[in-house]
Coordinates of C-alpha atoms in Angstrom, one line a residue:
X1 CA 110.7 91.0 80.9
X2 CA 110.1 89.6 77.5
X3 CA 112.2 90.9 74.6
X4 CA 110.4 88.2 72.2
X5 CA 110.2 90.6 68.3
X6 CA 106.7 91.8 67.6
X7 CA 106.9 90.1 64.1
X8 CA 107.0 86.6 65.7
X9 CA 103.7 87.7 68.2
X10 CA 102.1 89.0 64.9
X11 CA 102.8 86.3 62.6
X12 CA 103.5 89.3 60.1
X13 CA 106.7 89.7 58.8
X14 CA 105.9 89.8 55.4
X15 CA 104.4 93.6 56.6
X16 CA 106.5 94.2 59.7
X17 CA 109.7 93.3 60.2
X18 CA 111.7 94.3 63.5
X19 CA 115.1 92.6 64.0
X20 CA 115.1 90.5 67.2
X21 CA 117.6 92.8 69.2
X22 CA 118.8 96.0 69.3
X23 CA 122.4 97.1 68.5
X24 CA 122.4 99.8 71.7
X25 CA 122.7 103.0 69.1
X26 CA 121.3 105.8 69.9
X27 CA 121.5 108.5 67.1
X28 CA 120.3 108.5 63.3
X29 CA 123.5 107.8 62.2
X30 CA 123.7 104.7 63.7
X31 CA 120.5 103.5 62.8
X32 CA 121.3 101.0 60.4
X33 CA 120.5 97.4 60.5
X34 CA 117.0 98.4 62.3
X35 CA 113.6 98.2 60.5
X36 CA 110.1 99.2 61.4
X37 CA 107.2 98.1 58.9
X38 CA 109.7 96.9 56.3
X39 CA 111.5 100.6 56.3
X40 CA 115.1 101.1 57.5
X41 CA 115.2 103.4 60.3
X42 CA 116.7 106.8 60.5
X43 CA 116.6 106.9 64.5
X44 CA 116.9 104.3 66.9
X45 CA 115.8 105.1 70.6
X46 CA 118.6 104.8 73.1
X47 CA 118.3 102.3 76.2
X48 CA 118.0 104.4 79.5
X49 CA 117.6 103.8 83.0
X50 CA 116.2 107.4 83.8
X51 CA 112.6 107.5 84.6
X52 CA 110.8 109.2 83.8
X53 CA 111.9 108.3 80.3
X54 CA 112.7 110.9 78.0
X55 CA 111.1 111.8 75.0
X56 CA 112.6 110.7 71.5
X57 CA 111.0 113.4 69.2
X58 CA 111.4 113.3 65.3
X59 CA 112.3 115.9 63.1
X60 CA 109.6 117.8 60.9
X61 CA 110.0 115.2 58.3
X62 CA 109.3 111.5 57.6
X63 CA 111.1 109.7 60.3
X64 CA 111.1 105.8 60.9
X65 CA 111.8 105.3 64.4
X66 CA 112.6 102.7 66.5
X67 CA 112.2 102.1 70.5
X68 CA 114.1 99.8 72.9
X69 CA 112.4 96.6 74.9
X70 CA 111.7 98.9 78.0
X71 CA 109.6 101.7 78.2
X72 CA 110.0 104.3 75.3
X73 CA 108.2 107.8 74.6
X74 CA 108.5 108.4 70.8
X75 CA 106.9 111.7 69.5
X76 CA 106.9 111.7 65.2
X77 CA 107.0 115.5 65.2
X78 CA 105.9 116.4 61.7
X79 CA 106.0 114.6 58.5
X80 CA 105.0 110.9 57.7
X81 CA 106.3 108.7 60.3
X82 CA 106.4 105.0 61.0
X83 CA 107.0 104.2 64.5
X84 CA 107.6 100.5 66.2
X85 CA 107.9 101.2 69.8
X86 CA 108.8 97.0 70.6
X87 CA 108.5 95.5 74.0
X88 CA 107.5 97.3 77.3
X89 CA 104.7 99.9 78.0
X90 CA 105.1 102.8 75.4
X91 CA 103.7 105.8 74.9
X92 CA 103.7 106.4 70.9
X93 CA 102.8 109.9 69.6
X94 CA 102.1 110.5 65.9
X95 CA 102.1 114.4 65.4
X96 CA 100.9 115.9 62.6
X97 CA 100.9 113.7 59.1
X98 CA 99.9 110.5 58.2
X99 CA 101.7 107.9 60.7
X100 CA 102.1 104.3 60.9
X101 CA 101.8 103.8 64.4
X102 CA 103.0 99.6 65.9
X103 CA 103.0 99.3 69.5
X104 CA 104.6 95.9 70.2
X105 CA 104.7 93.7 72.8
X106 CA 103.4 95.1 76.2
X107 CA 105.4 94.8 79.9
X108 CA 103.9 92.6 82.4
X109 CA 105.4 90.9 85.3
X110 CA 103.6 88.4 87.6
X111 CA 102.7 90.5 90.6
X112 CA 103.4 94.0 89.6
X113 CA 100.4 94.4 86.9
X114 CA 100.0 94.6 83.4
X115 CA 101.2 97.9 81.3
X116 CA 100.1 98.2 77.6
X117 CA 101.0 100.7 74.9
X118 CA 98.9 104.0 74.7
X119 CA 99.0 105.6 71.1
X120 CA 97.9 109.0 70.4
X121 CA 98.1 109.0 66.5
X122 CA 97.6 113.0 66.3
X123 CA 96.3 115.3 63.3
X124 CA 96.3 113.1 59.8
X125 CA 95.2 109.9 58.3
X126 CA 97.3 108.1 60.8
X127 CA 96.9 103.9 60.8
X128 CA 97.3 102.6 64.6
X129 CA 98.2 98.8 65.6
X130 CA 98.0 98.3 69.3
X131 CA 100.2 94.9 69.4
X132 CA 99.0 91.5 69.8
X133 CA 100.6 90.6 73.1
X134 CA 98.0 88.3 74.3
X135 CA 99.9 87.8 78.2
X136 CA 96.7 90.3 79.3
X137 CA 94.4 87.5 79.2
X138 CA 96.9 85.5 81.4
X139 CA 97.0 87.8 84.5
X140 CA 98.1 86.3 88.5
X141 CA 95.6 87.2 90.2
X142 CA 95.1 90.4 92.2
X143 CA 97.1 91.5 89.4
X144 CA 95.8 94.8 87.6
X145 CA 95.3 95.5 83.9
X146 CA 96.3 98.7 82.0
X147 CA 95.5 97.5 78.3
X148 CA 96.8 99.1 74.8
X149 CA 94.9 102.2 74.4
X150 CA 94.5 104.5 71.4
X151 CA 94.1 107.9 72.9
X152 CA 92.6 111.0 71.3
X153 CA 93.2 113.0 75.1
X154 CA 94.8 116.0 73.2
X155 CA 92.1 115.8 70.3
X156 CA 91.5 119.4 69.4
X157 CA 87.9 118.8 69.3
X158 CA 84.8 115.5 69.2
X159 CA 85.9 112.3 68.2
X160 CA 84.1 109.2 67.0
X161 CA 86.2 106.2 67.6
X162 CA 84.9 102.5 66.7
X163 CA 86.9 99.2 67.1
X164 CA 84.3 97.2 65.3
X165 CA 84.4 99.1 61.7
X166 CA 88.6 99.6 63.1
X167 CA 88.0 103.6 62.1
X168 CA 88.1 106.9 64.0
X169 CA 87.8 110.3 63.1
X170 CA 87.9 113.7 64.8
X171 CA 91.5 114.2 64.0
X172 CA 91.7 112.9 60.0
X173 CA 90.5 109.5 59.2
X174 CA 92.6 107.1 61.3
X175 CA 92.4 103.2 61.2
X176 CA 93.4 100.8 63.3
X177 CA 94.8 97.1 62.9
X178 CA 92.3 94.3 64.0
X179 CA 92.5 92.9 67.7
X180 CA 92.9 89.8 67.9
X181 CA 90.6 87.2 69.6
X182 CA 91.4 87.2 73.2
X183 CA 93.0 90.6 73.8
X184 CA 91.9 93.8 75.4
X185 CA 91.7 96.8 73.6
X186 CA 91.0 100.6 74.9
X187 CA 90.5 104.0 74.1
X188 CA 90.3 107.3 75.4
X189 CA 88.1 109.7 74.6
X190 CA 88.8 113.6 74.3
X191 CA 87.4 116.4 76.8
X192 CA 84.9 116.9 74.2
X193 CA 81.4 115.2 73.1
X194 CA 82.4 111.5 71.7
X195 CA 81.2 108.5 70.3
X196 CA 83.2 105.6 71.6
X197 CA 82.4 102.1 70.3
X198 CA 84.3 98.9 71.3
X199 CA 84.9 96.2 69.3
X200 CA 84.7 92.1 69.1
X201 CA 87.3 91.8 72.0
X202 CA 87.3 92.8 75.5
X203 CA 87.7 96.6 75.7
X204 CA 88.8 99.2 78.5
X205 CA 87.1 102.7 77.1
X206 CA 87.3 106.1 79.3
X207 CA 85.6 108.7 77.9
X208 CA 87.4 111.6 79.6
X209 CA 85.6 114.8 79.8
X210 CA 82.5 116.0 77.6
X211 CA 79.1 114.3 77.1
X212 CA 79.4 111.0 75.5
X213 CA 77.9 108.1 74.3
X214 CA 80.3 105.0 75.2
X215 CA 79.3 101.3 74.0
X216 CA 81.0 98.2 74.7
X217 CA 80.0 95.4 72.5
X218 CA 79.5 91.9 72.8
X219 CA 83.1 91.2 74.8
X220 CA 83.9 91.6 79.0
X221 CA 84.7 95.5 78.9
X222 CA 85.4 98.1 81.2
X223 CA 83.9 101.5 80.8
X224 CA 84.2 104.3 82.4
X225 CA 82.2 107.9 81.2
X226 CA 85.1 110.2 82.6
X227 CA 88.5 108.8 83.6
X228 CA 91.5 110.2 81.4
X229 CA 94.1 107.9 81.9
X230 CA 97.5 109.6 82.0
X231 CA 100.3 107.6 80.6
X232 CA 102.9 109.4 81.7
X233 CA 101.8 109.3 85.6
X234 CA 100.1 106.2 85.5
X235 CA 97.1 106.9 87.2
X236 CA 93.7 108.2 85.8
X237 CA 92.6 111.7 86.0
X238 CA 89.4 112.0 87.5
X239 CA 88.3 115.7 87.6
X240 CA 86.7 115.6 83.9
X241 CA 83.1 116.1 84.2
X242 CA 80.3 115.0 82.1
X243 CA 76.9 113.5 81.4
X244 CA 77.7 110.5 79.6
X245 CA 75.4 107.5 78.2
X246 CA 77.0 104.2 78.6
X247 CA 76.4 101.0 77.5
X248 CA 77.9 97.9 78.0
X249 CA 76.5 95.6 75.6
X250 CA 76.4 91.6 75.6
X251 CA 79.5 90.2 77.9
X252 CA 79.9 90.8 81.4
X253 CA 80.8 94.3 82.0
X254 CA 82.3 96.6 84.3
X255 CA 80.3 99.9 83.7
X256 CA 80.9 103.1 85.5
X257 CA 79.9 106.6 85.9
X258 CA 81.7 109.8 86.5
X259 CA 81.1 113.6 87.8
X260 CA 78.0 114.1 86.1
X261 CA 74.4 113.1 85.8
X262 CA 75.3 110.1 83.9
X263 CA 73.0 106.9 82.2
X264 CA 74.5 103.6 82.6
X265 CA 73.0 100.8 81.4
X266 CA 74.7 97.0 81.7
X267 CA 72.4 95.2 79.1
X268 CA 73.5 91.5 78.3
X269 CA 75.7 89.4 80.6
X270 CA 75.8 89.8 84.5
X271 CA 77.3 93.4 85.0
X272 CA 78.9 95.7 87.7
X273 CA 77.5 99.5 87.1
X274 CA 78.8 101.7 89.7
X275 CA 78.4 105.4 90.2
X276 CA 80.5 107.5 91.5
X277 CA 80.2 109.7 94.7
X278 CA 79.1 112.7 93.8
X279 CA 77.1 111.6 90.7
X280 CA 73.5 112.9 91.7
X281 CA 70.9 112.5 88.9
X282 CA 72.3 109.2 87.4
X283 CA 70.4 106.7 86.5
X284 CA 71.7 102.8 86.5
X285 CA 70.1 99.8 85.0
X286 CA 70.7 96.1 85.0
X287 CA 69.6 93.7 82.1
X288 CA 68.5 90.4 81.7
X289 CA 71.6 89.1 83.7
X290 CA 72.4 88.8 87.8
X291 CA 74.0 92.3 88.3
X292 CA 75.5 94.3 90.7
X293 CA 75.2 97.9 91.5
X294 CA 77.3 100.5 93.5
X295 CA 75.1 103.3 94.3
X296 CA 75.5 106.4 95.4
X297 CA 73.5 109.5 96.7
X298 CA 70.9 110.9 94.3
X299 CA 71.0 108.1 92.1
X300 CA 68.5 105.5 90.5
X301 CA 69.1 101.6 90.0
X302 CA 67.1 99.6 88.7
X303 CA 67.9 95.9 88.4
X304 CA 65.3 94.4 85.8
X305 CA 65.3 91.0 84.8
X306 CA 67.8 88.0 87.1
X307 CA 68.6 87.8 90.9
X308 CA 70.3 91.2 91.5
X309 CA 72.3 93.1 94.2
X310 CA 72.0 96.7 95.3
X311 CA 75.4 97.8 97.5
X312 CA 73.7 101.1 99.8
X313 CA 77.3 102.5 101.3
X314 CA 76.9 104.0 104.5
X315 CA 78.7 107.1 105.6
X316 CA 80.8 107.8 108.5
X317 CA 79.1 108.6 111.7
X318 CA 76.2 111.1 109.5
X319 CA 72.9 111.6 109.1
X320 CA 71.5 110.2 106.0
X321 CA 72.9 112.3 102.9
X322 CA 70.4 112.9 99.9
X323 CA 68.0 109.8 99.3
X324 CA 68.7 106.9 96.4
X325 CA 66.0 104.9 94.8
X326 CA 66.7 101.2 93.9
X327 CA 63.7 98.9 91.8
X328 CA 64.5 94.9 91.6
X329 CA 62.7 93.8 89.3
X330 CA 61.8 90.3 88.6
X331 CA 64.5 88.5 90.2
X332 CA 65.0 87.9 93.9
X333 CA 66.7 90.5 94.3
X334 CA 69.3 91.8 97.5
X335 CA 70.2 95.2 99.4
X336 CA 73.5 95.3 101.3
X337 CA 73.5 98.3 103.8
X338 CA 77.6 98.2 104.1
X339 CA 80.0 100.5 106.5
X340 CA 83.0 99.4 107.7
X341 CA 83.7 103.4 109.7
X342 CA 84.0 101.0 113.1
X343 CA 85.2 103.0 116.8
X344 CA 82.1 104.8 118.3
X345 CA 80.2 105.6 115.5
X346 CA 76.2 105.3 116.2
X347 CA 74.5 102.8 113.7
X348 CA 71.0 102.9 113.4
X349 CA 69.0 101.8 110.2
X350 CA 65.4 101.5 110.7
X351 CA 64.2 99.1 107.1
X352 CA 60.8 99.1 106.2
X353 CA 59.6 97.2 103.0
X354 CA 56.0 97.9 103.4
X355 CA 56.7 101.7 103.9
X356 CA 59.3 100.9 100.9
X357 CA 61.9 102.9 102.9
X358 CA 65.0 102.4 104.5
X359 CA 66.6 105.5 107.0
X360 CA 69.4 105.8 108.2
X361 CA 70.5 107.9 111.8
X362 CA 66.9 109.4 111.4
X363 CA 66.9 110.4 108.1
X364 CA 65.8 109.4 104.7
X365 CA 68.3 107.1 103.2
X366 CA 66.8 105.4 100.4
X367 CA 63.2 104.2 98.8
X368 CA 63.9 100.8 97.9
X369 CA 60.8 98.5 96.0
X370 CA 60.8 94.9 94.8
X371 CA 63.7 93.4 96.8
X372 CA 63.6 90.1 98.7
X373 CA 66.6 90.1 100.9
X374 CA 68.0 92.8 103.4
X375 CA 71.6 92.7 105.0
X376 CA 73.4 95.0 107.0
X377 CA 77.1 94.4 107.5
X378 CA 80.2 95.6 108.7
X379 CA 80.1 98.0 111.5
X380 CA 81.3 97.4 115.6
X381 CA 79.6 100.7 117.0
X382 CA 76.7 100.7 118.9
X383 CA 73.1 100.9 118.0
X384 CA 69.9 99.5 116.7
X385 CA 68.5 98.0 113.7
X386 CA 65.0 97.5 112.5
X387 CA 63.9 95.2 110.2
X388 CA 60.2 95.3 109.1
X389 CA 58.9 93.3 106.1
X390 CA 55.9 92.8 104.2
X391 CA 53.7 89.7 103.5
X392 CA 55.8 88.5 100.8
X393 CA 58.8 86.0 102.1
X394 CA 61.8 87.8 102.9
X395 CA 65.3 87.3 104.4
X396 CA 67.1 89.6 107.2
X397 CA 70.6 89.0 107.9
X398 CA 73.1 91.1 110.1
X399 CA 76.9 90.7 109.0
X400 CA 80.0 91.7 110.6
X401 CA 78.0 93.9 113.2
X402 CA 79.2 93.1 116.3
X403 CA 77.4 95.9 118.9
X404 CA 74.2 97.0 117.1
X405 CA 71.2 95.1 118.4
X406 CA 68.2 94.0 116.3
X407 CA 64.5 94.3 116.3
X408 CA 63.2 91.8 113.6
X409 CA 59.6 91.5 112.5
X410 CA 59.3 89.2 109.7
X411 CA 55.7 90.1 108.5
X412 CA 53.5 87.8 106.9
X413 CA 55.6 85.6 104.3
X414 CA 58.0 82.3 104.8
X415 CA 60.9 85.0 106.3
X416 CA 64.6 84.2 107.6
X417 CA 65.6 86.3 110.1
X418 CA 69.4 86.4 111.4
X419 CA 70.6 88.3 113.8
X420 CA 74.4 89.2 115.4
X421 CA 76.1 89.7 118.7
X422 CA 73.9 91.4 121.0
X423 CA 70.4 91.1 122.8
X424 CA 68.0 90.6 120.1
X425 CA 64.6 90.1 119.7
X426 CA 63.2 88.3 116.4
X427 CA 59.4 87.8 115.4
X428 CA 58.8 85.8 112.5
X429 CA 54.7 87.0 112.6
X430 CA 52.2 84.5 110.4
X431 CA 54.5 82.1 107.5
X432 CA 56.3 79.7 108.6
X433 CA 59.8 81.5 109.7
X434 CA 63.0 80.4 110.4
X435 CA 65.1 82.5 113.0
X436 CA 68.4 82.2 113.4
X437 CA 69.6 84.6 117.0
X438 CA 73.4 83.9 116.5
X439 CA 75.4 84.8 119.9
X440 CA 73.9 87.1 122.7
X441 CA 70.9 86.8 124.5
X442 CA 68.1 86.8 122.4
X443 CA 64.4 86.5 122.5
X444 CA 62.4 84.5 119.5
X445 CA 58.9 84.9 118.7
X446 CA 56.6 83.3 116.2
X447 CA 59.0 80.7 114.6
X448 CA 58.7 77.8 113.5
X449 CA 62.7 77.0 113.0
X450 CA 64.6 78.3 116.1
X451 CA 68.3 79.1 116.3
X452 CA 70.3 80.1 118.9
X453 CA 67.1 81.6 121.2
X454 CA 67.3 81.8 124.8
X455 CA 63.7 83.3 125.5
X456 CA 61.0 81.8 123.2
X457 CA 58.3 83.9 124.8

């Protein structure tokens, strides 16, 4: 754990100066010798080994306060507070006034994720400076990141937050210190209708509940239209609903969708958009980038411009569930039919690109249009798979299916078919076709590059 002083990470002690250790008091009276933004403090937060933490609360007046290098929850009260919460990952509450609200230094450990600050400055013109701790760039991997947050969770009502102009408002004017280049910055939204704008740097914004409109700039971000992180559980809440708009902007981006019928769009950059289970009517889109889409029942992707991929989760052991749609684009662009349920679960898929249609254990699964390559992976139960395609060249593949056996017809294009395990059949039709049978015993037809084919007629 790092107990290095927030000045020295800032490279700001003329305006905040924290002395490097703390003298293990724990009441007002014994607060002396500690500053926070220049000010002497009149309570200093005492070290703890209960967890959860308890809350250090300030009186109704204007308190400077002081945390510890571990984990500290500070809450101003009333007045016009300063607060420096130090190291570790704090959770920094303003209350009513006008605070001055310094997160610090975050807590990370290799191997047991990143933890930033999360800063809810309240009602008042508060001014909010997340830290500089610039370790979340430096991650092992496998390694999760919870950056420094501002929150506006509790926010009475709408809130417009923007971490390019370094404003907010909603709850009083608030402002925020600039994030340096190379550090993540978040925010989370209230349960109402927002506007949440990231800045420069590579943000984490959750919109929590309400209809908003979520942006993420020209940096890597991750957004998310409904999540409500909870500091004090650390995990997300995911049961607030809404029909949000987001954007990711230039930068490779993580963009996500919620409970409702939501728009997500991953513009510039090669994105991730994902919707969530139950999030019928959403719409998805790509951008001029390779991206990659999650879909979900009752949605719509649509891939646009670069060499995109469409992930079609199957269910366990149903009938097909309400239809998606996915549209390419002008790419060459892939559909992965993925479930990994194993045991004695039927599997049968039936894909038809001329037909534009792919089913699933009978049923309508999804209308797919303008994609080049099929694969269908990751399932050991029995049954049968049908590939048809058009006269455009196409590629087939089966992956990670071990029992299922395939019926291939290439069409009239330059196709690639591979097959699994079992006793296939493969017909590359008119193109010249490559067909690759894998294990089993398989019969090949109308190829002109054979594979692993032990009847050629």
């Amino acid at each position: 754990m790092r107990t290095t002083p927030l000045a020295a990470a800032l490279g700001l002690a003329a305006t905040l100066t924290i002395a490097p250790a703390l003298t293990g008091a724990g009441s007002p009276a014994s607060a002396a010798g500690e500053t926070c933004d220049g000010k002497a403090a009149t309570i200093v937060v005492q070290p703890t080994t209960t967890y959860p933490r308890p809350w250090t609360v300030g009186t109704p007046g204007d308190d400077v306060i002081v945390g510890t290098a571990d984990r500290d929850r500070i809450d101003g009260g009333g007045g016009n507070d300063t607060i420096c919460g130090l190291d570790g990952d704090d959770h920094l509450v303003g209350g009513t006034g006008n605070d001055r609200l310094f997160g610090g230094l975050d807590w990370y450990y290799p191997d047991d994720d990143y933890w930033g600050d999360v800063i809810e400055p309240g009602a008042g013109d508060d001014f909010v400076d997340l830290g500089a701790d610039l370790d979340s760039k430096d991650l092992w991997w496998g390694d999760s990141l919870y950056a420094d947050q501002v929150s506006y969770a509790n926010a009475p009502g709408p809130v417009t937050v923007d971490l390019t102009t370094l404003t907010a408002t909603g709850e009083g004017t608030d402002t925020f210190a600039a994030t340096p280049a190379g550090k993540f910055a978040g925010i989370v939204g209230s349960p109402y209708d927002d506007v949440l704008t990231g800045g420069p740097a590579d943000d984490q914004i959750h919109g929590g509940g309400g209809d908003d409109l979520i942006t993420g700039g020209p940096g890597d971000d991750m957004l998310h239209g409904d999540l409500n992180w909870d500091p004090d559980k650390r995990n997300y809440d995911t049961s607030v609903p809404g029909d949000d708009l987001v954007e990711g902007g230039d930068g490779d981006d993580v963009v996500e969708g919620g409970h409702g019928a939501d728009a997500l769009r991953g513009d510039g950059g090669d994105d991730y958009v994902v919707a969530a289970k139950d999030a019928q009517g959403t719409s998805m889109e790509g951008g001029d980038g390779d991206d990659d889409f999650s879909t979900a029942q009752g949605t719509t992707a649509r891939g646009g411009a670069g060499d995109d991929t469409f992930d079609l989760g199957i269910g366990r052991g149903k009938k097909a569930d309400r239809s998606r749609t996915v549209v390419g684009g002008r790419g060459r662009d892939k559909v992965t039919l993925s479930s990994y349920v194993g045991g004695k679960n039927r599997y049968d898929v039936t894909i038809s690109v001329p037909k534009r249609r792919i089913d699933v254990g009978g049923g309508r699964f999804a209308k797919v249009t303008s994609s080049e390559e099929f694969q269908v992976e990751g399932n050991d139960g029995p049954g049968l798979v049908v590939f048809r395609g058009s006269h455009r060249p196409e590629l087939f593949r089966l992956r990670w299916v071990m029992k299922a056996k395939v019926h291939a017809f290439g069409g009239g294009g330059d196709d690639v078919l591979i097959s699994g395990y079992a006793a296939d059949v493969l017909d590359g039709g008119p193109g010249r076709d490559r067909l690759d049978a894998s294990r089993g015993r398989d019969r090949c037809l109308r190829g002109e590059a054979l594979k692993g084919c032990e009847r050629r007629r």
